[in-house]
Short mmCIF file of C-alpha atoms and ligand atoms in Angstrom, two decimals:
data_model
loop_
_atom_site.label_atom_id
_atom_site.label_comp_id
_atom_site.label_asym_id
_atom_site.label_seq_id
_atom_site.Cartn_x
_atom_site.Cartn_y
_atom_site.Cartn_z
CA MET A 537 -0.05 -0.08 0.11
CA ARG A 538 1.09 3.75 -0.61
CA VAL A 539 1.27 5.17 2.81
CA ALA A 540 1.70 8.75 3.87
CA ILE A 541 2.39 9.92 7.52
CA ILE A 542 2.02 13.49 8.50
CA GLY A 543 4.63 14.21 11.18
CA GLN A 544 7.96 12.40 11.56
CA GLY A 545 8.55 12.72 15.19
CA TYR A 546 8.50 9.77 17.83
CA VAL A 547 5.21 8.37 16.56
CA GLY A 548 5.40 9.01 12.76
CA LEU A 549 8.77 7.88 12.30
CA THR A 550 8.29 4.91 14.62
CA ILE A 551 5.41 3.69 12.39
CA ALA A 552 7.31 4.61 9.22
CA SER A 553 10.14 2.32 10.37
CA PHE A 554 7.79 -0.62 10.72
CA ALA A 555 5.29 0.12 7.83
CA SER A 556 8.23 0.37 5.37
CA ASP A 557 9.09 -3.17 5.60
CA GLU A 558 5.68 -4.04 3.73
CA HIS A 559 4.59 -0.78 2.27
CA ASP A 560 5.78 2.32 0.25
CA VAL A 561 5.97 5.10 2.87
CA VAL A 562 6.15 8.92 2.48
CA GLY A 563 7.09 10.61 5.71
CA PHE A 564 5.79 14.22 5.38
CA ASP A 565 6.93 16.87 7.99
CA LEU A 566 7.30 20.55 7.97
CA ASN A 567 10.90 20.49 9.49
CA PRO A 568 13.29 20.72 6.69
CA THR A 569 16.11 19.77 8.90
CA ILE A 570 14.52 16.58 10.18
CA VAL A 571 13.41 15.78 6.58
CA SER A 572 17.05 16.17 5.09
CA GLN A 573 18.55 14.05 8.06
CA LEU A 574 16.03 11.45 7.48
CA ASN A 575 16.51 10.97 4.00
CA ALA A 576 20.16 10.70 4.49
CA GLY A 577 19.32 7.80 6.77
CA VAL A 578 19.98 9.76 10.16
CA SER A 579 17.26 9.02 12.90
CA HIS A 580 16.53 11.64 15.53
CA ILE A 581 14.30 9.21 17.58
CA GLU A 582 15.51 6.50 20.22
CA GLY A 583 13.95 3.23 19.10
CA VAL A 584 14.62 3.89 15.35
CA SER A 585 18.04 2.93 14.42
CA SER A 586 19.62 4.89 11.77
CA GLU A 587 20.85 1.63 10.36
CA LEU A 588 17.19 0.41 10.02
CA LEU A 589 16.19 3.72 8.46
CA LYS A 590 18.95 3.97 6.07
CA GLY A 591 17.92 0.48 4.80
CA ALA A 592 14.39 1.63 4.34
CA VAL A 593 15.62 4.63 2.35
CA ASP A 594 18.16 2.76 0.21
CA SER A 595 15.28 0.16 -0.69
CA GLY A 596 13.20 2.85 -1.85
CA ARG A 597 10.38 1.93 0.57
CA TYR A 598 10.70 5.20 2.58
CA ARG A 599 11.35 8.79 1.87
CA ALA A 600 10.72 11.99 3.75
CA THR A 601 9.48 15.17 2.31
CA THR A 602 8.41 18.54 3.07
CA THR A 603 6.42 18.70 -0.27
CA ALA A 604 2.69 18.33 0.61
CA SER A 605 1.78 17.25 -2.81
CA ASP A 606 3.99 14.15 -2.29
CA ILE A 607 1.13 12.56 -0.59
CA ALA A 608 -1.44 13.07 -3.35
CA ASP A 609 -1.76 9.32 -4.26
CA ALA A 610 -1.44 7.75 -0.87
CA GLU A 611 -4.05 5.09 0.05
CA ILE A 612 -3.43 5.30 3.55
CA VAL A 613 -2.68 8.57 5.51
CA ILE A 614 -1.63 8.32 9.18
CA ILE A 615 -1.82 11.76 11.37
CA ALA A 616 0.81 11.78 14.02
CA VAL A 617 1.32 15.50 14.93
CA PRO A 618 1.49 17.01 18.28
CA THR A 619 -1.57 17.59 20.49
CA PRO A 620 -0.39 19.87 23.23
CA LEU A 621 -1.94 22.20 25.56
CA ASP A 622 -2.37 25.76 25.23
CA ALA A 623 -1.28 28.61 27.62
CA ASP A 624 -4.75 27.88 29.70
CA ARG A 625 -3.89 24.11 29.74
CA LYS A 626 -6.82 23.59 27.16
CA PRO A 627 -6.46 21.05 24.22
CA ASP A 628 -4.69 22.76 21.30
CA LEU A 629 -5.62 21.23 17.91
CA ASN A 630 -3.63 23.70 15.74
CA TYR A 631 -1.23 20.98 14.47
CA ILE A 632 -4.09 18.34 13.89
CA ASP A 633 -5.92 21.22 11.74
CA SER A 634 -2.72 22.02 9.72
CA ALA A 635 -2.49 18.22 9.19
CA CYS A 636 -6.05 18.14 8.06
CA ARG A 637 -5.33 21.08 5.63
CA VAL A 638 -2.47 19.20 4.07
CA ILE A 639 -4.55 16.10 3.60
CA GLY A 640 -7.49 18.08 2.40
CA GLU A 641 -5.58 20.00 -0.16
CA ASN A 642 -3.33 17.49 -1.40
CA LEU A 643 -5.07 14.05 -1.69
CA LYS A 644 -6.22 13.40 -5.34
CA ALA A 645 -8.36 10.19 -4.62
CA ALA A 646 -10.33 8.72 -1.71
CA ALA A 647 -8.07 7.10 1.02
CA LEU A 648 -8.28 5.78 4.57
CA ILE A 649 -7.21 8.31 7.18
CA ILE A 650 -5.94 7.02 10.57
CA ASN A 651 -5.46 9.48 13.52
CA GLU A 652 -2.64 8.29 15.80
CA SER A 653 -2.37 11.62 17.49
CA THR A 654 -3.94 11.53 21.18
CA SER A 655 -6.93 13.46 21.59
CA PHE A 656 -10.37 13.71 23.35
CA PRO A 657 -13.23 11.31 22.26
CA GLY A 658 -15.22 12.71 19.31
CA THR A 659 -12.02 14.09 17.43
CA ILE A 660 -11.93 11.93 14.43
CA ARG A 661 -15.80 12.21 13.85
CA ASN A 662 -16.43 15.72 14.97
CA TYR A 663 -12.94 17.54 14.15
CA ILE A 664 -10.76 15.56 11.69
CA LYS A 665 -13.44 14.39 9.22
CA PRO A 666 -15.07 17.93 8.91
CA ALA A 667 -11.81 19.67 8.64
CA ILE A 668 -10.50 17.63 5.95
CA GLU A 669 -13.92 18.01 4.09
CA LYS A 670 -13.65 21.58 4.60
CA TYR A 671 -10.15 21.86 3.05
CA SER A 672 -10.85 19.40 0.09
CA GLN A 673 -11.40 21.09 -3.14
CA SER A 674 -13.31 17.92 -4.68
CA LYS A 675 -15.58 15.72 -2.89
CA LEU A 676 -13.58 12.51 -1.97
CA ASP A 677 -15.20 9.61 -0.10
CA HIS A 678 -12.47 9.12 2.34
CA GLN A 679 -12.61 6.66 5.18
CA TYR A 680 -11.67 7.55 8.80
CA ALA A 681 -10.35 5.65 11.74
CA ILE A 682 -8.60 5.77 14.90
CA SER A 683 -5.63 3.71 16.13
CA PRO A 684 -4.05 5.72 19.13
CA GLU A 685 -0.28 5.07 19.42
CA ARG A 686 1.19 3.42 22.60
CA VAL A 687 4.85 3.84 21.81
CA ASP A 688 7.11 4.27 24.86
CA PRO A 689 10.43 5.71 23.38
CA GLY A 690 13.52 4.18 24.67
CA ARG A 691 11.63 0.87 25.52
CA SER A 692 12.99 -2.33 23.98
CA ASP A 693 10.57 -5.09 25.41
CA PHE A 694 7.40 -3.36 23.82
CA ASN A 695 7.30 -2.35 20.35
CA GLN A 696 4.80 -1.96 17.44
CA LYS A 697 4.75 -5.51 16.80
CA ASN A 698 4.19 -6.89 20.24
CA THR A 699 2.21 -3.93 21.82
CA PRO A 700 -1.68 -4.67 21.59
CA ARG A 701 -3.13 -1.90 19.24
CA LEU A 702 -6.70 -0.38 19.64
CA LEU A 703 -8.55 0.39 16.55
CA ALA A 704 -11.94 1.53 15.31
CA GLY A 705 -13.30 3.03 12.27
CA LEU A 706 -16.33 5.42 11.49
CA THR A 707 -17.69 2.54 9.26
CA PRO A 708 -17.25 -1.07 9.12
CA GLU A 709 -15.28 -0.69 5.98
CA ALA A 710 -12.67 1.62 7.72
CA THR A 711 -12.34 -0.57 10.74
CA ALA A 712 -11.60 -3.68 8.22
CA ARG A 713 -9.20 -1.50 6.21
CA THR A 714 -7.34 -0.34 9.33
CA ARG A 715 -7.24 -3.93 10.63
CA GLN A 716 -5.73 -5.09 7.39
CA PHE A 717 -3.02 -2.33 7.42
CA TYR A 718 -1.80 -2.77 10.85
CA SER A 719 -2.05 -6.71 10.66
CA THR A 720 1.19 -6.35 8.46
CA PHE A 721 3.30 -5.48 11.43
CA CYS A 722 1.47 -5.57 14.44
CA ASP A 723 0.61 -9.04 16.11
CA ASN A 724 -2.21 -7.95 18.43
CA LEU A 725 -5.25 -5.87 17.21
CA VAL A 726 -7.97 -4.97 19.29
CA GLU A 727 -11.18 -3.61 17.80
CA VAL A 728 -13.46 -1.70 19.80
CA SER A 729 -17.07 -0.67 19.02
CA SER A 730 -16.49 3.05 18.31
CA PRO A 731 -13.60 5.62 17.60
CA GLU A 732 -14.74 7.40 20.89
CA VAL A 733 -13.89 4.17 22.88
CA ALA A 734 -10.50 3.90 21.33
CA GLU A 735 -9.85 7.68 22.02
CA ALA A 736 -11.22 7.57 25.53
CA ALA A 737 -9.13 4.30 26.37
CA LYS A 738 -6.11 6.15 25.31
CA LEU A 739 -6.55 9.20 27.50
CA PHE A 740 -7.65 6.93 30.38
CA GLU A 741 -4.38 4.85 30.18
CA ASN A 742 -2.25 8.06 30.72
CA THR A 743 -4.83 9.55 33.35
CA PHE A 744 -4.40 6.46 35.13
CA ARG A 745 -0.57 6.78 35.27
CA GLN A 746 -0.78 10.63 36.13
CA VAL A 747 -3.25 9.95 39.03
CA ASN A 748 -1.13 7.04 40.46
CA ILE A 749 1.89 9.02 40.39
CA ALA A 750 0.25 12.09 42.08
CA LEU A 751 -0.82 9.46 44.80
CA VAL A 752 2.47 8.22 45.41
CA ASN A 753 4.03 11.62 45.39
CA GLU A 754 1.51 12.64 48.09
CA LEU A 755 2.76 9.41 50.29
CA ALA A 756 6.19 10.49 49.65
CA GLN A 757 5.43 13.93 51.45
CA ILE A 758 3.27 12.10 54.09
CA SER A 759 6.10 9.54 54.59
CA HIS A 760 8.77 12.08 55.06
CA ALA A 761 6.61 14.08 57.68
CA LEU A 762 6.19 10.62 59.56
CA GLY A 763 9.79 9.82 59.41
CA ILE A 764 9.02 6.65 57.22
CA ASP A 765 11.05 5.57 54.21
CA VAL A 766 8.52 5.80 51.30
CA ARG A 767 10.33 3.23 48.91
CA GLU A 768 10.72 0.77 51.65
CA THR A 769 6.71 1.11 52.34
CA LEU A 770 6.17 0.74 48.53
CA ASP A 771 8.09 -2.40 48.42
CA ALA A 772 6.29 -3.78 51.48
CA ALA A 773 2.91 -2.84 49.91
CA GLY A 774 4.26 -4.45 46.64
CA THR A 775 4.47 -7.89 48.11
CA LYS A 776 0.58 -8.24 48.14
CA PRO A 777 0.25 -10.38 44.98
CA TYR A 778 -3.29 -8.88 44.01
CA GLY A 779 -4.96 -5.51 44.10
CA PHE A 780 -2.05 -3.18 44.15
CA MET A 781 0.34 -1.83 41.53
CA LYS A 782 3.48 -0.25 42.69
CA PHE A 783 4.20 3.28 41.14
CA ALA A 784 7.43 5.22 42.16
CA PRO A 785 7.65 8.71 43.68
CA SER A 786 9.55 11.36 41.58
CA ALA A 787 9.91 15.07 40.82
CA GLY A 788 6.80 14.98 38.88
CA VAL A 789 5.68 13.61 35.54
CA GLY A 790 7.04 14.77 31.93
CA GLY A 791 6.85 14.01 28.35
CA HIS A 792 4.34 14.41 25.83
CA CYS A 793 1.71 12.25 27.13
CA ILE A 794 1.37 11.85 30.89
CA PRO A 795 1.25 15.71 31.93
CA VAL A 796 -0.91 16.49 28.89
CA ASP A 797 -3.54 13.74 27.98
CA PRO A 798 -5.51 14.00 31.32
CA SER A 799 -6.21 17.46 30.61
CA TYR A 800 -7.89 16.46 27.41
CA LEU A 801 -9.99 14.34 29.23
CA ALA A 802 -10.73 16.72 32.05
CA ASP A 803 -11.63 19.19 29.19
CA VAL A 804 -14.02 17.11 27.35
CA ALA A 805 -15.61 15.81 30.78
CA GLU A 806 -16.30 19.59 31.56
CA LYS A 807 -17.90 20.42 28.33
CA ALA A 808 -20.10 17.32 29.00
CA GLY A 809 -21.06 18.91 32.46
CA VAL A 810 -18.98 16.55 34.73
CA GLN A 811 -16.22 18.31 36.95
CA ALA A 812 -13.07 16.16 36.57
CA THR A 813 -11.79 17.12 40.08
CA PHE A 814 -9.66 14.00 40.65
CA ILE A 815 -7.93 14.40 37.43
CA LYS A 816 -7.18 18.15 38.00
CA ARG A 817 -6.12 17.46 41.48
CA ALA A 818 -3.54 14.82 40.24
CA ASN A 819 -2.08 17.43 37.81
CA GLU A 820 -1.62 19.76 40.40
CA VAL A 821 0.02 17.61 42.83
CA ASN A 822 2.33 16.51 40.36
CA LEU A 823 3.10 20.00 39.13
CA GLU A 824 3.72 20.92 42.96
CA MET A 825 6.34 18.37 43.36
CA PRO A 826 9.37 20.49 42.24
CA ALA A 827 8.42 23.32 44.76
CA TYR A 828 8.23 20.60 47.38
CA ILE A 829 11.60 19.28 46.55
CA ALA A 830 13.25 22.62 46.56
CA GLY A 831 11.76 23.51 49.97
CA ARG A 832 13.16 20.22 51.35
CA VAL A 833 16.59 20.97 49.75
CA ALA A 834 16.52 24.49 51.22
CA LYS A 835 15.53 23.32 54.77
CA ASP A 836 18.32 20.59 54.65
CA ASN A 837 20.79 23.25 53.73
CA GLY A 838 20.38 25.87 56.66
CA GLY A 839 16.90 27.09 55.49
CA THR A 840 18.11 28.99 52.44
CA LEU A 841 19.57 28.57 49.13
CA LYS A 842 20.63 32.32 48.52
CA GLY A 843 23.69 32.20 46.32
CA LYS A 844 24.48 28.32 46.69
CA LYS A 845 25.46 26.66 43.60
CA VAL A 846 22.85 24.04 42.94
CA LEU A 847 23.28 21.43 40.20
CA VAL A 848 20.29 19.85 38.34
CA VAL A 849 21.43 16.17 37.50
CA GLY A 850 19.28 14.80 34.46
CA VAL A 851 16.89 17.34 32.74
CA ALA A 852 15.07 14.55 30.32
CA TYR A 853 11.77 13.65 31.56
CA LYS A 854 12.92 10.17 31.93
CA PRO A 855 16.01 8.02 31.66
CA ASN A 856 17.90 7.11 28.46
CA VAL A 857 16.13 9.42 26.41
CA ALA A 858 16.90 13.05 25.34
CA ASP A 859 13.27 14.25 25.47
CA THR A 860 12.84 17.41 27.71
CA ARG A 861 9.39 17.99 26.72
CA GLU A 862 7.33 19.04 29.85
CA THR A 863 9.99 18.11 32.09
CA PRO A 864 9.69 18.47 35.87
CA ALA A 865 13.44 19.62 35.77
CA GLU A 866 12.26 22.98 34.12
CA LEU A 867 9.92 23.74 37.23
CA LEU A 868 12.66 22.59 39.81
CA ILE A 869 14.89 24.86 38.31
CA ASP A 870 12.59 27.74 38.62
CA ALA A 871 11.56 26.79 42.23
CA LEU A 872 15.29 26.58 43.24
CA THR A 873 16.26 29.90 41.31
CA GLN A 874 13.23 31.44 43.20
CA LEU A 875 14.87 30.49 46.42
CA GLY A 876 18.03 32.14 45.61
CA ALA A 877 20.09 29.32 44.31
CA ASP A 878 22.53 29.78 41.49
CA VAL A 879 21.34 26.82 39.12
CA SER A 880 22.98 24.79 36.58
CA TRP A 881 22.18 21.57 35.13
CA SER A 882 24.01 18.53 33.78
CA ASP A 883 22.48 15.82 31.23
CA PRO A 884 24.97 14.17 28.89
CA VAL A 885 22.12 12.63 26.91
CA VAL A 886 20.14 15.79 26.36
CA GLY A 887 23.60 17.67 25.75
CA VAL A 888 22.12 21.19 24.65
CA TRP A 889 19.00 22.37 26.23
CA ARG A 890 17.13 25.95 26.24
CA GLY A 891 20.17 27.16 24.36
CA GLN A 892 22.81 26.05 26.88
CA GLU A 893 25.19 23.26 27.12
CA SER A 894 25.14 20.47 29.65
CA SER A 895 27.42 21.45 32.67
CA PRO A 896 30.02 18.83 33.96
CA LEU A 897 28.96 16.68 36.96
CA SER A 898 30.98 18.69 39.51
CA GLY A 899 31.71 22.02 41.10
CA ALA A 900 28.20 22.32 42.86
CA GLN A 901 27.55 22.80 46.74
CA ILE A 902 24.18 20.96 46.08
CA ALA A 903 23.07 18.43 43.48
CA VAL A 904 19.49 17.39 42.95
CA VAL A 905 18.91 14.31 40.71
CA VAL A 906 15.75 14.45 38.52
CA THR A 907 16.52 11.74 36.11
CA LYS A 908 19.44 9.03 36.35
CA HIS A 909 20.60 8.06 32.94
CA ASP A 910 22.36 4.55 32.53
CA VAL A 911 25.41 6.37 31.36
CA VAL A 912 25.58 8.63 34.39
CA LYS A 913 27.22 6.53 37.15
CA SER A 914 25.63 6.69 40.67
CA GLU A 915 29.25 6.87 42.20
CA ASP A 916 29.95 10.00 40.16
CA ILE A 917 26.77 11.63 41.05
CA VAL A 918 27.29 11.22 44.91
CA LYS A 919 30.96 12.62 44.55
CA CYS A 920 29.69 15.64 42.52
CA ALA A 921 28.43 17.75 45.44
CA PRO A 922 28.75 17.59 49.47
CA TYR A 923 24.80 17.42 49.63
CA VAL A 924 22.96 15.32 46.92
CA PHE A 925 19.05 15.00 46.92
CA ASP A 926 17.77 12.23 44.85
CA THR A 927 14.24 11.84 43.56
CA THR A 928 14.82 8.74 41.53
CA GLY A 929 15.70 6.27 44.31
CA LYS A 930 18.54 5.06 42.41
CA VAL A 931 21.68 6.84 43.66
CA LYS A 932 22.93 5.26 46.75
CA GLY A 933 24.24 7.49 49.52
CA ALA A 934 22.13 10.52 48.50
CA VAL A 935 19.29 11.89 50.63
CA GLN A 936 16.22 10.32 49.50
CA LEU A 937 12.77 11.90 48.45
N1 NAD B 1005 5.91 10.36 21.92
C1 NAD B 1005 5.32 9.55 22.47
O1 NAD B 1005 5.73 8.75 23.34
C2 NAD B 1005 3.84 9.36 22.24
C3 NAD B 1005 3.19 8.13 22.59
C4 NAD B 1005 1.89 7.91 22.04
C5 NAD B 1005 1.18 8.92 21.42
N2 NAD B 1005 1.76 10.22 21.44
C6 NAD B 1005 0.97 11.26 20.57
O2 NAD B 1005 1.38 11.11 19.04
C7 NAD B 1005 1.19 12.44 18.74
C8 NAD B 1005 2.67 12.82 18.22
O3 NAD B 1005 3.44 12.92 19.09
P1 NAD B 1005 5.12 12.77 18.75
O4 NAD B 1005 5.82 12.61 20.17
O5 NAD B 1005 5.42 11.89 17.68
O6 NAD B 1005 5.29 14.28 18.32
P2 NAD B 1005 6.77 14.82 17.93
O7 NAD B 1005 6.80 16.33 18.23
O8 NAD B 1005 7.92 14.06 18.18
O9 NAD B 1005 6.66 14.88 16.33
C9 NAD B 1005 5.61 15.43 15.63
C10 NAD B 1005 6.33 15.88 14.35
O10 NAD B 1005 5.20 16.54 13.46
C11 NAD B 1005 5.58 17.61 12.67
N3 NAD B 1005 4.40 18.59 12.15
C12 NAD B 1005 3.76 19.23 13.11
N4 NAD B 1005 2.68 19.70 12.41
C13 NAD B 1005 2.79 19.12 11.08
C14 NAD B 1005 2.07 19.35 9.90
N5 NAD B 1005 0.96 19.95 9.72
N6 NAD B 1005 2.50 18.59 8.80
C15 NAD B 1005 3.52 17.82 8.94
N7 NAD B 1005 4.34 17.56 10.07
C16 NAD B 1005 3.87 18.37 11.18
C17 NAD B 1005 6.61 18.16 13.73
O11 NAD B 1005 7.59 18.93 12.88
C18 NAD B 1005 7.21 17.13 14.10
O12 NAD B 1005 8.33 16.50 13.66
C19 NAD B 1005 0.73 13.26 19.90
O13 NAD B 1005 -0.58 13.28 19.77
C20 NAD B 1005 1.11 12.71 20.98
O14 NAD B 1005 0.29 12.94 22.23
C21 NAD B 1005 3.08 10.43 21.55
#
């Protein structure tokens, strides 16, 4: 099949790398730097090796483009563009809208359009379909479906092949064609009764994580106040073989999904007349963690951080990836700075962030570990400052959250 993928980021490129084994794939992206790198066989995504990408480019099965008309004869179009929050933390569908414009203005024949971007229930039916129809010059009888992406960048045990994939079309034909397409590279397809169920399930999966992380972060604060070790408490609770799932405390949640998706659910809930108070509070608890941590660090250091050199260790939102989107390190740096600290950061996996290069792992009076990459040794972290506060539970000898 001729497949066009709109957006060549974490999701779009991952799909492209699997689909190009069986199909002819065009990856459309607005970013010319990414596109020329991809065509040179250089991947910018953990989990998609440059070797694999180069093989797909050399075989002629994959090419990236910034030319929208290159998608004209696609039989399948996959939308994989960002779905962030706006300044008021409300769903921002501007990227989806621009993808719909590209599709509407350029497709020359009827195609199957599948959304993989995360969004609220009703997006494919009430937003994407009407938008594509609005932008189309001629009336084409497109089919529409949803198959939310579950990729976990940097993870090797679960991938496109062995992660169960939800799917549903607006029509039985769309569902059948969607199943046929994904069955060429995914072993476990789970059909649900409507696109709205698939869209809601995706949001709930990430809301479940957000809420449980908030709960365990609250427990970390309670445990500290009571003089109890939170991680030992969680290990103890984790010995129960049923009815309990262990989550770990942290500086908060990051990435493109966990801090964002629950707000899509809360927004659609409010529009339907339901106050999603629980989801909102979970979000607040996680967003408050950096200020809580900065407060603890100040308290342990004579009650003030004024003029003290503080090094934040690990600014990626999770270990072994370079992704800093929505990283709690950003709020932590703000909170430490507000308390008067002179803050720098060190993260060799990220390298450059906010126009600054990673600092060496040395020379600070205080270090706060947000993310512990495998390439950064715990022994080096504990030696980098006289006082080290660890939010990850991985740095032995440091003060623990
Ligand atoms: N990253 C993840 O782990 C993950 C997992 C599951 C679901 N998702 C969801 O998948 C979607 C995409 O996320 P991502 O992480 O791949 O984003 P990303 O930022 O890594 O990539 C998106 C790409 O889309 C491009 N783009 C934006 N507008 C475009 C347009 N109109 N036409 C062509 N290209 C355009 C950008 O240049 C960028 O390269 C989001 O809805 C996200 O929530 C992400």
